[in-house]
CSV table of C-alpha atoms and ligand atoms in Angstrom, one decimal:
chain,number,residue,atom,x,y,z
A,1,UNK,CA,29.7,-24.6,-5.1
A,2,UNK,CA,32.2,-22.9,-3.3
A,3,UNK,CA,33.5,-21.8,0.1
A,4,UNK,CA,33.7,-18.9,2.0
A,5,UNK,CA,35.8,-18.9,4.3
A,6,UNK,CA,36.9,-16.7,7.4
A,7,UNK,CA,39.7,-17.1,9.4
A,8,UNK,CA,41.0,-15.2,12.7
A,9,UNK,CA,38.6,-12.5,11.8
A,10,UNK,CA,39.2,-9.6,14.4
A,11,UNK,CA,37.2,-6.4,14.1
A,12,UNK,CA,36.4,-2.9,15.8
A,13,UNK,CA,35.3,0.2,15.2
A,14,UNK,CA,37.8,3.2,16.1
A,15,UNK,CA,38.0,3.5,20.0
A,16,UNK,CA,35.4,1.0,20.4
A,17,UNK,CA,35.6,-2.8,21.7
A,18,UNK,CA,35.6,-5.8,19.9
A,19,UNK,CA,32.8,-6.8,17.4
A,20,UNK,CA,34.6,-9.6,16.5
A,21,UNK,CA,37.0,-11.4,18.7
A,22,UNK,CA,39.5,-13.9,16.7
A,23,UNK,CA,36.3,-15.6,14.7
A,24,UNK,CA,36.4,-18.7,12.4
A,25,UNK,CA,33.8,-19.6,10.0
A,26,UNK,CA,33.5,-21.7,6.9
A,27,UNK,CA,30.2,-20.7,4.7
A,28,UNK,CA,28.9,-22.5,1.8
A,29,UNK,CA,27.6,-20.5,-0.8
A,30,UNK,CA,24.8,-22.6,-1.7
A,31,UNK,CA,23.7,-21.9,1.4
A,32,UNK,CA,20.5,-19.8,2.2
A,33,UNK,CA,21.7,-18.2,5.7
A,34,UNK,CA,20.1,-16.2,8.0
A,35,UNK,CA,22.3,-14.0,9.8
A,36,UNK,CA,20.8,-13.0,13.1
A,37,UNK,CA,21.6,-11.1,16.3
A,38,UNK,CA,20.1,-8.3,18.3
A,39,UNK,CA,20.5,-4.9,17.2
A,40,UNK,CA,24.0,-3.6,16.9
A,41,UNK,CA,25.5,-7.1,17.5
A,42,UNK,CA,27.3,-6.5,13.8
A,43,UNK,CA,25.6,-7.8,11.3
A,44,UNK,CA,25.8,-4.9,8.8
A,45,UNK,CA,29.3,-4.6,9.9
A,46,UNK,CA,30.1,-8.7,9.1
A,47,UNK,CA,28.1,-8.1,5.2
A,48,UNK,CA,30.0,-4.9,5.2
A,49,UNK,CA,33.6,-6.9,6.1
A,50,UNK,CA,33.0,-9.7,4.2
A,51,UNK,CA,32.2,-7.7,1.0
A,52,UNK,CA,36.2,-5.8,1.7
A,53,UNK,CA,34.4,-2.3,2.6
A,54,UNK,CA,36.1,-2.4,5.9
A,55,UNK,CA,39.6,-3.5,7.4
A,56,UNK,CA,40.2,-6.1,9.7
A,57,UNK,CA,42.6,-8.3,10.9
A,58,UNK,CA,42.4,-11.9,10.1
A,59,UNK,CA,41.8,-13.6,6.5
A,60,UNK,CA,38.7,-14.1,4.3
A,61,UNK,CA,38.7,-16.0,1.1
A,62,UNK,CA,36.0,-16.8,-1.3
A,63,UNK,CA,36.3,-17.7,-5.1
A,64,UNK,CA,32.8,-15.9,-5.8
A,65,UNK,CA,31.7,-12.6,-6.5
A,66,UNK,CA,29.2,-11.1,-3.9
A,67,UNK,CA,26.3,-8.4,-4.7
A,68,UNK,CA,25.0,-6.3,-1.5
A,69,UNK,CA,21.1,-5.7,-1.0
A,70,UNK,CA,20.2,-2.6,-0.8
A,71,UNK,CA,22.2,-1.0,-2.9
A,72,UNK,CA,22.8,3.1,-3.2
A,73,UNK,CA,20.6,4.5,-5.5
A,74,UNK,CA,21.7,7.8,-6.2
A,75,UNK,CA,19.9,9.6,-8.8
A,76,UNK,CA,16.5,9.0,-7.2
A,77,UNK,CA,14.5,11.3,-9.4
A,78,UNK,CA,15.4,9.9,-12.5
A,79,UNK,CA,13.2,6.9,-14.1
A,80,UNK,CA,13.7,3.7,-12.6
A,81,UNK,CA,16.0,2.0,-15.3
A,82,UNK,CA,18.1,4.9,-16.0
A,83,UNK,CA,18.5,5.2,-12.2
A,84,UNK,CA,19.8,1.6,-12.1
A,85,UNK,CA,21.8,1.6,-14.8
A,86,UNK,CA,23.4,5.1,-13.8
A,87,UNK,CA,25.3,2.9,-11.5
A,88,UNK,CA,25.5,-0.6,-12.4
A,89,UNK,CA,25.8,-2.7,-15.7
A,90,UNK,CA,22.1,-4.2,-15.8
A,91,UNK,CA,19.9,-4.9,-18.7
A,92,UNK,CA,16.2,-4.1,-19.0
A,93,UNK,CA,15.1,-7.4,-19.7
A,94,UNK,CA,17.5,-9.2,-17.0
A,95,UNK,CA,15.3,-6.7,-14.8
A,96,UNK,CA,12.0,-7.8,-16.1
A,97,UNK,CA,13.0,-11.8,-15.9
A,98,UNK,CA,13.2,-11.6,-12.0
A,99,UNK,CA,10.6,-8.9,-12.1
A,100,UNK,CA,8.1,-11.4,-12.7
A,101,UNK,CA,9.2,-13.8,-10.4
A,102,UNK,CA,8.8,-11.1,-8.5
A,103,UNK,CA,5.3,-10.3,-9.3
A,104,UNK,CA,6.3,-6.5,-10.4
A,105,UNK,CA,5.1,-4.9,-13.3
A,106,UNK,CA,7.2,-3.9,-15.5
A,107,UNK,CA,6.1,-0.6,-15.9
A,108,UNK,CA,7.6,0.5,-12.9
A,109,UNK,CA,11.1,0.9,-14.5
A,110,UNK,CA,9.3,3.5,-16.2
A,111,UNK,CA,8.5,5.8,-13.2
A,112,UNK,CA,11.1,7.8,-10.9
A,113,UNK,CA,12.6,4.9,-8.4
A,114,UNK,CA,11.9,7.8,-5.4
A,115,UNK,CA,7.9,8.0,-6.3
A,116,UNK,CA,7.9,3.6,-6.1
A,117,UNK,CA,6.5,2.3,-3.1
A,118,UNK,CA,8.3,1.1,-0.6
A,119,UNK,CA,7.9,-2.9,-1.5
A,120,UNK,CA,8.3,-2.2,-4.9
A,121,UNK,CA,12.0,-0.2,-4.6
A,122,UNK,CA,12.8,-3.6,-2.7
A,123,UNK,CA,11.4,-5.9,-5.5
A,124,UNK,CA,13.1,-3.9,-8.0
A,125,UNK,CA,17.1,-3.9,-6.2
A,126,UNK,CA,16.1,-7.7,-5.2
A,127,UNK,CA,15.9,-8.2,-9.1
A,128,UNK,CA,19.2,-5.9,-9.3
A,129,UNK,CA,21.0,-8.1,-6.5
A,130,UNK,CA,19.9,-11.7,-8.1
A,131,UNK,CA,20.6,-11.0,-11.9
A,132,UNK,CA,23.4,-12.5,-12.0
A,133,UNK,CA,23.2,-16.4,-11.2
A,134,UNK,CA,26.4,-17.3,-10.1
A,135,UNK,CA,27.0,-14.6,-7.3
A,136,UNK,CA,26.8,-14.4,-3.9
A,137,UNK,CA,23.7,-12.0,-2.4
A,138,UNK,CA,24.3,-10.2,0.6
A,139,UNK,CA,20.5,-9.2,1.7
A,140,UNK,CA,20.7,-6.7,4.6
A,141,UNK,CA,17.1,-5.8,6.1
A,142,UNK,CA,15.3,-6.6,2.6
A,143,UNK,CA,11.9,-7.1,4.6
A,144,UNK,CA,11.8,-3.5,6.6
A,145,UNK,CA,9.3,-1.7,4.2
A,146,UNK,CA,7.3,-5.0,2.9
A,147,UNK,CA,3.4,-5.9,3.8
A,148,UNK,CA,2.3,-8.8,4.9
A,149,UNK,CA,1.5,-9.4,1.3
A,150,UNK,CA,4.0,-8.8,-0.4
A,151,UNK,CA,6.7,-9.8,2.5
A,152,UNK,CA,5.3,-13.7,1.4
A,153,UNK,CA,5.7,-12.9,-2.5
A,154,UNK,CA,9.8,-12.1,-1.4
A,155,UNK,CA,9.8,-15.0,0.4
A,156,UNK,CA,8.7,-17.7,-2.3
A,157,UNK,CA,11.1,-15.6,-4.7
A,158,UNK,CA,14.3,-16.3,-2.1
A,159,UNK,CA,12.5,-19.9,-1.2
A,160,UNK,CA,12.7,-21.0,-5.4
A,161,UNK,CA,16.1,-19.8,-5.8
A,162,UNK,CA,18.8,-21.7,-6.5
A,163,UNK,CA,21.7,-19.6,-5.6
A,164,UNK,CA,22.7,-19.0,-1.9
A,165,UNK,CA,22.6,-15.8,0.3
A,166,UNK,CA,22.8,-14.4,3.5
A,167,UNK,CA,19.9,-12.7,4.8
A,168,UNK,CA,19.5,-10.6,8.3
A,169,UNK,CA,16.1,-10.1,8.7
A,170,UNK,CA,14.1,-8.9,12.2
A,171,UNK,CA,11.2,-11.0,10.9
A,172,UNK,CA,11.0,-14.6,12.1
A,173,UNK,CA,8.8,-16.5,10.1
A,174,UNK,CA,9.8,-15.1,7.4
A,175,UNK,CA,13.1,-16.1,7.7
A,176,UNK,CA,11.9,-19.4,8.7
A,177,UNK,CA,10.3,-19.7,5.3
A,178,UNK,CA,13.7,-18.9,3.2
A,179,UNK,CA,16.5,-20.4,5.2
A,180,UNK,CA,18.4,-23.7,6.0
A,181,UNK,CA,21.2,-22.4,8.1
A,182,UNK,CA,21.4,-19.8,10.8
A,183,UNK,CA,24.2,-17.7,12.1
A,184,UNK,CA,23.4,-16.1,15.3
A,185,UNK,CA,25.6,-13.4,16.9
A,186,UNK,CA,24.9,-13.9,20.4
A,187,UNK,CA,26.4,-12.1,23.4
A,188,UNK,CA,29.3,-14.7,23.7
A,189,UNK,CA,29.5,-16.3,20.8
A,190,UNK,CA,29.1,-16.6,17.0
A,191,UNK,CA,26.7,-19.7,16.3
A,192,UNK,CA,26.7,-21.5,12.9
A,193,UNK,CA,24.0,-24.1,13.1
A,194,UNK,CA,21.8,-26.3,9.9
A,195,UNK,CA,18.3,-25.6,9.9
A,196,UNK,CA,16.2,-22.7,10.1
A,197,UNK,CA,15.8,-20.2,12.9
A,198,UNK,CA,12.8,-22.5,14.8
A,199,UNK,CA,15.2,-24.8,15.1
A,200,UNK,CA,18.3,-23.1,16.2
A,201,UNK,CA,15.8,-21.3,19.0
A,202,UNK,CA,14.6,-25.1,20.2
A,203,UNK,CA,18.3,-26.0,21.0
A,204,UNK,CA,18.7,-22.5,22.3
A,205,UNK,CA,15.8,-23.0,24.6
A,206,UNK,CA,17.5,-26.4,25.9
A,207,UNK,CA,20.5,-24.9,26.6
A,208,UNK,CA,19.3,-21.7,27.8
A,209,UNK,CA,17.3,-23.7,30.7
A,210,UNK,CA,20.5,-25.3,31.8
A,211,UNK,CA,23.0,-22.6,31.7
A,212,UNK,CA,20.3,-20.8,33.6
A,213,UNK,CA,20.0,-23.2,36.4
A,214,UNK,CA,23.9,-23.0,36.4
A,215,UNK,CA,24.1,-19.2,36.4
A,216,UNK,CA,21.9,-19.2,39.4
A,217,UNK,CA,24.1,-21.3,40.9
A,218,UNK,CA,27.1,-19.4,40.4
A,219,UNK,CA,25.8,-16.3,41.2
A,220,UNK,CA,24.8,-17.4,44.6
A,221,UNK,CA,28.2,-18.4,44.7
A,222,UNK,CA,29.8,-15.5,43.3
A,223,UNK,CA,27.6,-13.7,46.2
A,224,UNK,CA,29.0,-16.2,49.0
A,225,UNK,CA,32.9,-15.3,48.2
A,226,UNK,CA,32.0,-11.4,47.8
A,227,UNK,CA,31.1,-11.5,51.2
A,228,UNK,CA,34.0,-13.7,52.2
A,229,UNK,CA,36.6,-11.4,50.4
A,230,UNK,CA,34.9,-8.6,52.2
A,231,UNK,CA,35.6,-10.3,55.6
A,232,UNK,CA,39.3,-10.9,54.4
A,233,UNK,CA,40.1,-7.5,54.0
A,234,UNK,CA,38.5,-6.3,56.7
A,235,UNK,CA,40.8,-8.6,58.8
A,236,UNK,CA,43.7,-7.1,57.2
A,237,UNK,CA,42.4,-3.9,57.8
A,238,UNK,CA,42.2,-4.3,61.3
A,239,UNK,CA,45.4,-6.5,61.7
A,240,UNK,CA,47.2,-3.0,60.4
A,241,UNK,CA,45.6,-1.0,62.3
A,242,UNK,CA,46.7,-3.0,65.4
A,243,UNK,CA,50.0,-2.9,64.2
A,244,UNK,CA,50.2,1.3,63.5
A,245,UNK,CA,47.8,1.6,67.2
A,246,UNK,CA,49.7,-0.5,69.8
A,247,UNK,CA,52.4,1.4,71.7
A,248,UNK,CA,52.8,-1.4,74.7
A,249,UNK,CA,55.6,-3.3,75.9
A,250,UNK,CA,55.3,-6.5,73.6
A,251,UNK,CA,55.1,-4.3,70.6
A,252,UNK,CA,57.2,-7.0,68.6
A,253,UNK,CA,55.3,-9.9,69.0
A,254,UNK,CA,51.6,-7.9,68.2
A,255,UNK,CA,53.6,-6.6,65.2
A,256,UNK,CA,54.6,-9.9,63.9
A,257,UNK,CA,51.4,-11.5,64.6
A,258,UNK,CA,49.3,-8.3,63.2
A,259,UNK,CA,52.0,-8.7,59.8
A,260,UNK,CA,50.6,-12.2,59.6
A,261,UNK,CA,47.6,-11.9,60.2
A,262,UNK,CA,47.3,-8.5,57.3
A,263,UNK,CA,49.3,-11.5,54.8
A,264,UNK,CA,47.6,-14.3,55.3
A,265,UNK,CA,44.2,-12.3,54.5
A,266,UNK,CA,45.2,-10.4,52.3
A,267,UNK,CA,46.3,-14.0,50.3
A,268,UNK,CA,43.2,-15.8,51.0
A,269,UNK,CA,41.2,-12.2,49.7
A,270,UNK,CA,43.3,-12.5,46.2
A,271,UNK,CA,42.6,-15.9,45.4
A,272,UNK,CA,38.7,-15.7,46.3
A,273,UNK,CA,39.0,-12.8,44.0
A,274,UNK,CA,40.5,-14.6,41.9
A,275,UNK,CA,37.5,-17.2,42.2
A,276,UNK,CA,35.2,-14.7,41.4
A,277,UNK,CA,36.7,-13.8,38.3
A,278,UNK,CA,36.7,-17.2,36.5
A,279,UNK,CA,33.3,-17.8,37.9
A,280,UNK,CA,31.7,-14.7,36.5
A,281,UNK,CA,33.3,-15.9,33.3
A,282,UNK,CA,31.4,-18.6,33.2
A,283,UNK,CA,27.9,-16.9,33.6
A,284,UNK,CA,27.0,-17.6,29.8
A,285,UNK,CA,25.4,-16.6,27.2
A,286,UNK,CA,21.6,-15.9,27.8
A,287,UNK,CA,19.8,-13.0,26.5
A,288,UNK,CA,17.9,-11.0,28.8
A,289,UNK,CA,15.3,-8.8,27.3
A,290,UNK,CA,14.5,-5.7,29.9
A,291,UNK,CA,10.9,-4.7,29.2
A,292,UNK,CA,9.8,-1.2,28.9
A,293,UNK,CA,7.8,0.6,30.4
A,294,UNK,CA,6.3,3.9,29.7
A,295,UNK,CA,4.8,6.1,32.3
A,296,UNK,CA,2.0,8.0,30.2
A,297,UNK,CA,-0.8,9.5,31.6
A,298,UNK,CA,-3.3,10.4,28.9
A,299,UNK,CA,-7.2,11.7,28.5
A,300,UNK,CA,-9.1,10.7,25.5
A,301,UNK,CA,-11.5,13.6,25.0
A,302,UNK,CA,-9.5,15.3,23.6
A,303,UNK,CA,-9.9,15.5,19.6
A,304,UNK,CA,-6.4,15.2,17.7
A,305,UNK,CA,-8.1,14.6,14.2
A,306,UNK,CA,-11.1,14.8,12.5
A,307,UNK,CA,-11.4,13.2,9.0
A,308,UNK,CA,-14.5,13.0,7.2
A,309,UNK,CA,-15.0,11.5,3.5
A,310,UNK,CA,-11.3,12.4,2.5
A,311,UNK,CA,-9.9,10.7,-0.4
A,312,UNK,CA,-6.0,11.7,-2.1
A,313,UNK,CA,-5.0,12.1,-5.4
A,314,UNK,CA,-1.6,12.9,-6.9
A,315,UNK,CA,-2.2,15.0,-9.7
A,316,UNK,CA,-2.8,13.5,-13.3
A,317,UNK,CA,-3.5,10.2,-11.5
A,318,UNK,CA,-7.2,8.5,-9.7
A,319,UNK,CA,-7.8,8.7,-6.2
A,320,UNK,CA,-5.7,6.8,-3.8
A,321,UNK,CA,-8.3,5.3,-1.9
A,322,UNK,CA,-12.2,5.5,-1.5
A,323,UNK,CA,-13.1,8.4,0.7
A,324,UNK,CA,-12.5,7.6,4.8
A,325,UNK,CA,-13.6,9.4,7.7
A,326,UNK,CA,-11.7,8.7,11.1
A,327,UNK,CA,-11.7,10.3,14.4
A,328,UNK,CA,-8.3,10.3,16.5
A,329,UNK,CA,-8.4,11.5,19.7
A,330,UNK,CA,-5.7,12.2,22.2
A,331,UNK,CA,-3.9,9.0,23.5
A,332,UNK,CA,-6.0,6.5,20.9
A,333,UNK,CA,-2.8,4.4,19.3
A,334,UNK,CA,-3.7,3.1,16.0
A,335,UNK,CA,-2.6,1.4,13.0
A,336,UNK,CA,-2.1,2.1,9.6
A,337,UNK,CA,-3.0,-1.1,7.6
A,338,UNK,CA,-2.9,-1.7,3.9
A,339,UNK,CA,-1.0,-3.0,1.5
A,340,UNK,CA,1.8,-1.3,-0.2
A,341,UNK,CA,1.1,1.6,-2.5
A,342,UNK,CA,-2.1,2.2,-1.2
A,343,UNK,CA,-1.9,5.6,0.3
A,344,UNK,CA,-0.2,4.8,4.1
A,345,UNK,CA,2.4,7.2,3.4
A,346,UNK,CA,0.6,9.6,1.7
A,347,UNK,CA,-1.9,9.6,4.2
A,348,UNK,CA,0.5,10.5,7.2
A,349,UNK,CA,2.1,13.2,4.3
A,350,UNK,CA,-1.2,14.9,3.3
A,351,UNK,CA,-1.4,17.6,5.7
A,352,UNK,CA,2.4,18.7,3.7
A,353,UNK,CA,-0.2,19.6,0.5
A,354,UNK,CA,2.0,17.5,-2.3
A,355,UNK,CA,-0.7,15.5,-2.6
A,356,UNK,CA,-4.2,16.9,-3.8
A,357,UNK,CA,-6.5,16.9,-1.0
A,358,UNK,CA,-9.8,16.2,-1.8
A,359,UNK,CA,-12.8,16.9,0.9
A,360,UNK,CA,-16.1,15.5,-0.7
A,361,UNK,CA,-19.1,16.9,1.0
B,1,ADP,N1,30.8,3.4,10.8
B,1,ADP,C1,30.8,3.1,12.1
B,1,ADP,N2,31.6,3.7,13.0
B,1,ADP,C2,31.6,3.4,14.3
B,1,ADP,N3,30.7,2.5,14.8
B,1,ADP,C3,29.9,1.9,14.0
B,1,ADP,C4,29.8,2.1,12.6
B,1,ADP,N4,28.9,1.4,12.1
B,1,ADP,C5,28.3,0.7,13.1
B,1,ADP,N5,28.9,1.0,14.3
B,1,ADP,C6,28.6,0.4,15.6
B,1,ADP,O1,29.0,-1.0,15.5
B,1,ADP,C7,28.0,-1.8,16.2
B,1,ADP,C8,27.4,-2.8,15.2
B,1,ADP,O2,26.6,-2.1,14.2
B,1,ADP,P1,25.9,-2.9,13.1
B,1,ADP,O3,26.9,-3.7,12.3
B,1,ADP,O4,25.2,-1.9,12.3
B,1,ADP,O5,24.9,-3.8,13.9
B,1,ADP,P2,23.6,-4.6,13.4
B,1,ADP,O6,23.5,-4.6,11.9
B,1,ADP,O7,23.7,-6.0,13.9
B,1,ADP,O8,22.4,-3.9,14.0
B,1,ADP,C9,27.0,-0.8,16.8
B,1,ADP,O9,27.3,-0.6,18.1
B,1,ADP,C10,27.2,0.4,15.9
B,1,ADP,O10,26.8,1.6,16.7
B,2,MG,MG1,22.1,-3.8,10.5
């Protein structure tokens, strides 16, 4: 067991604000950790600055070598091992051990890595990224191009391991499934809790509901000394213009009045402002999701695309998939379901001709 730990971290991108402001952390590495956050909260950017990829200000120490999921790949046409081990120092049968705890057949190492499906490229740099047992796997995203199917395969892989990790994932249950802590970059804050994500979102829920009721609360508030500031400055607005306007005999006693007047407003408008300022910065910490909403008009007569009894084959190889006839017409949304390395891609690519297309009739 060891620690990682993260003191005063303090990051941002050139020119742009703080991702992370002055953050404290102490991780376990025998930990399984979800890392979650909305989009473009930093998560990437946290694996990416705790693996030394990027500067920052602060200190992070950890007596363990990490490995990063998914790794660059960059002779994509070559077979799969040689691909691999083009980059990193990796034997065959290290592969193959975590290959069939991955349920992957071997013979995949065999084939160009860029003609692999999707799941089974993730299997095979999840093998990569576990080899060795006493490191540190950084998992960014590794559930983006599973199935259903073999999204629960991953997840008993993670779930039987005995070495930690920190996963960011988009997928719930999933994560739920594989994790016992969770750190959640919220709007505010960086949240380190035990448990899995069901949990952390009960006690969010809890406290969600009562900083709610308390933003309301402010906010009327806030609303009340808005308008009161507004009135303050319009008396001192119209305390100096009594002052500049009046040309009669007791000039000297308006002016002096009209002076105190304009100061003690414009006083009383500074500290409501001031009120404002440490009330608004106590509005916390709750997500707001703005729904979407797309203004589409459509017809469905028309026909977008007729399929009848097609089937795909890559040359030298069997048919993808028994022949299928569809009809898409305009406006019609539909899904693509199957499991991995059945023909999805393929399908949505046949119309390119690198596949053979095959009309029976
Ligand atoms: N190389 C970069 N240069 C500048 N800004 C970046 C860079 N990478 C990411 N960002 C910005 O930093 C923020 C966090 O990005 P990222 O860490 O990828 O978030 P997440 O992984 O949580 O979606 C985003 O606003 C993103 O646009
Ligand atoms: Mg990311």
């Amino acid at each position: 067991m060891s620690t990682i730990s993260i003191k005063n971290l303090s990051f941002a991108y050139n020119g742009q604000d703080l991702l992370f402001d002055n953050v404290s952390l102490s991780l376990d590495s025998q930990w399984k950790l979800g890392l979650l956050g909305r989009n473009g909260r930093g998560k990437t950017t946290l694996l990416n600055i705790i693996q030394g990829k990027l500067d920052y200000s602060g200190k992070i120490s950890a007596n363990i070598d990490f490995e990063y999921f998914p790794q660059a790949i960059s002779d994509k046409d070559n077979l799969t091992l040689y691909a691999i081990q083009d980059k990193f120092h990796v034997e065959q049968r290290e592969l193959e051990k975590e290959f069939s705890q991955l349920q992957l057949d071997p013979k995949v190492l065999w084939q160009p890595f860029n003609t692999l499906s999707g799941g089974e490229q993730t299997k095979v740099l999840l093998a990569l990224a576990f080899k060795n047992k006493n490191s540190f796997v950084l998992l960014d995203e590794p559930t983006n191009h599973l199935d259903a199917h073999t999204r629960q395969q991953v997840a008993t892989y993670l779930n039987n391991k005995k070495q930690g990790f920190i996963i960011t994932s988009h997928d719930r249950d999933f994560l739920n499934q594989v994790i016992d802590h969770t750190l959640v970059i919220e709007a505010q804050n960086i949240r380190l809790r035990q448990g899995d994500y069901a949990r952390y979102e009960e006690q969010k829920a809890i406290e969600d509901k009562s900083n709610l009721a308390q933003n309301e609360k402010l906010k009327r508030s806030i609303s009340q000394l808005k308008t009161s500031a507004a009135q303050k400055k319009n008396w001192a607005r119209s305390a100096g213009r009594e002052k500049e306007n009046n040309s009669h005999a007791d000039k000297g006693f308006i002016t002096a009045k009209a002076a105190r007047v304009m100061k003690r407003s414009t006083t009383m408008q500074k500290r409501i402002e001031s009120q404002i300022k440490d009330k608004e910065g106590l509005l916390t910490n709750i997500e707001t999701i703005t729904l979407l909403s797309i203004n589409f008009q459509t017809s469905h007569h028309q026909d977008i695309l007729n399929v009848e009894k097609l089937t795909l084959a890559y040359p030298g190889y069997d048919s993808l998939f028994k022949p299928i006839s569809f009809n898409l017409k305009q406006g019609q949304q539909v899904v693509l379901k199957s499991d991995n390395g059945s023909g999805k891609s393929s399908l949505i690519r046949a119309r390119s001709r690198k596949v053979l297309v095959t009309k029976i009739e």
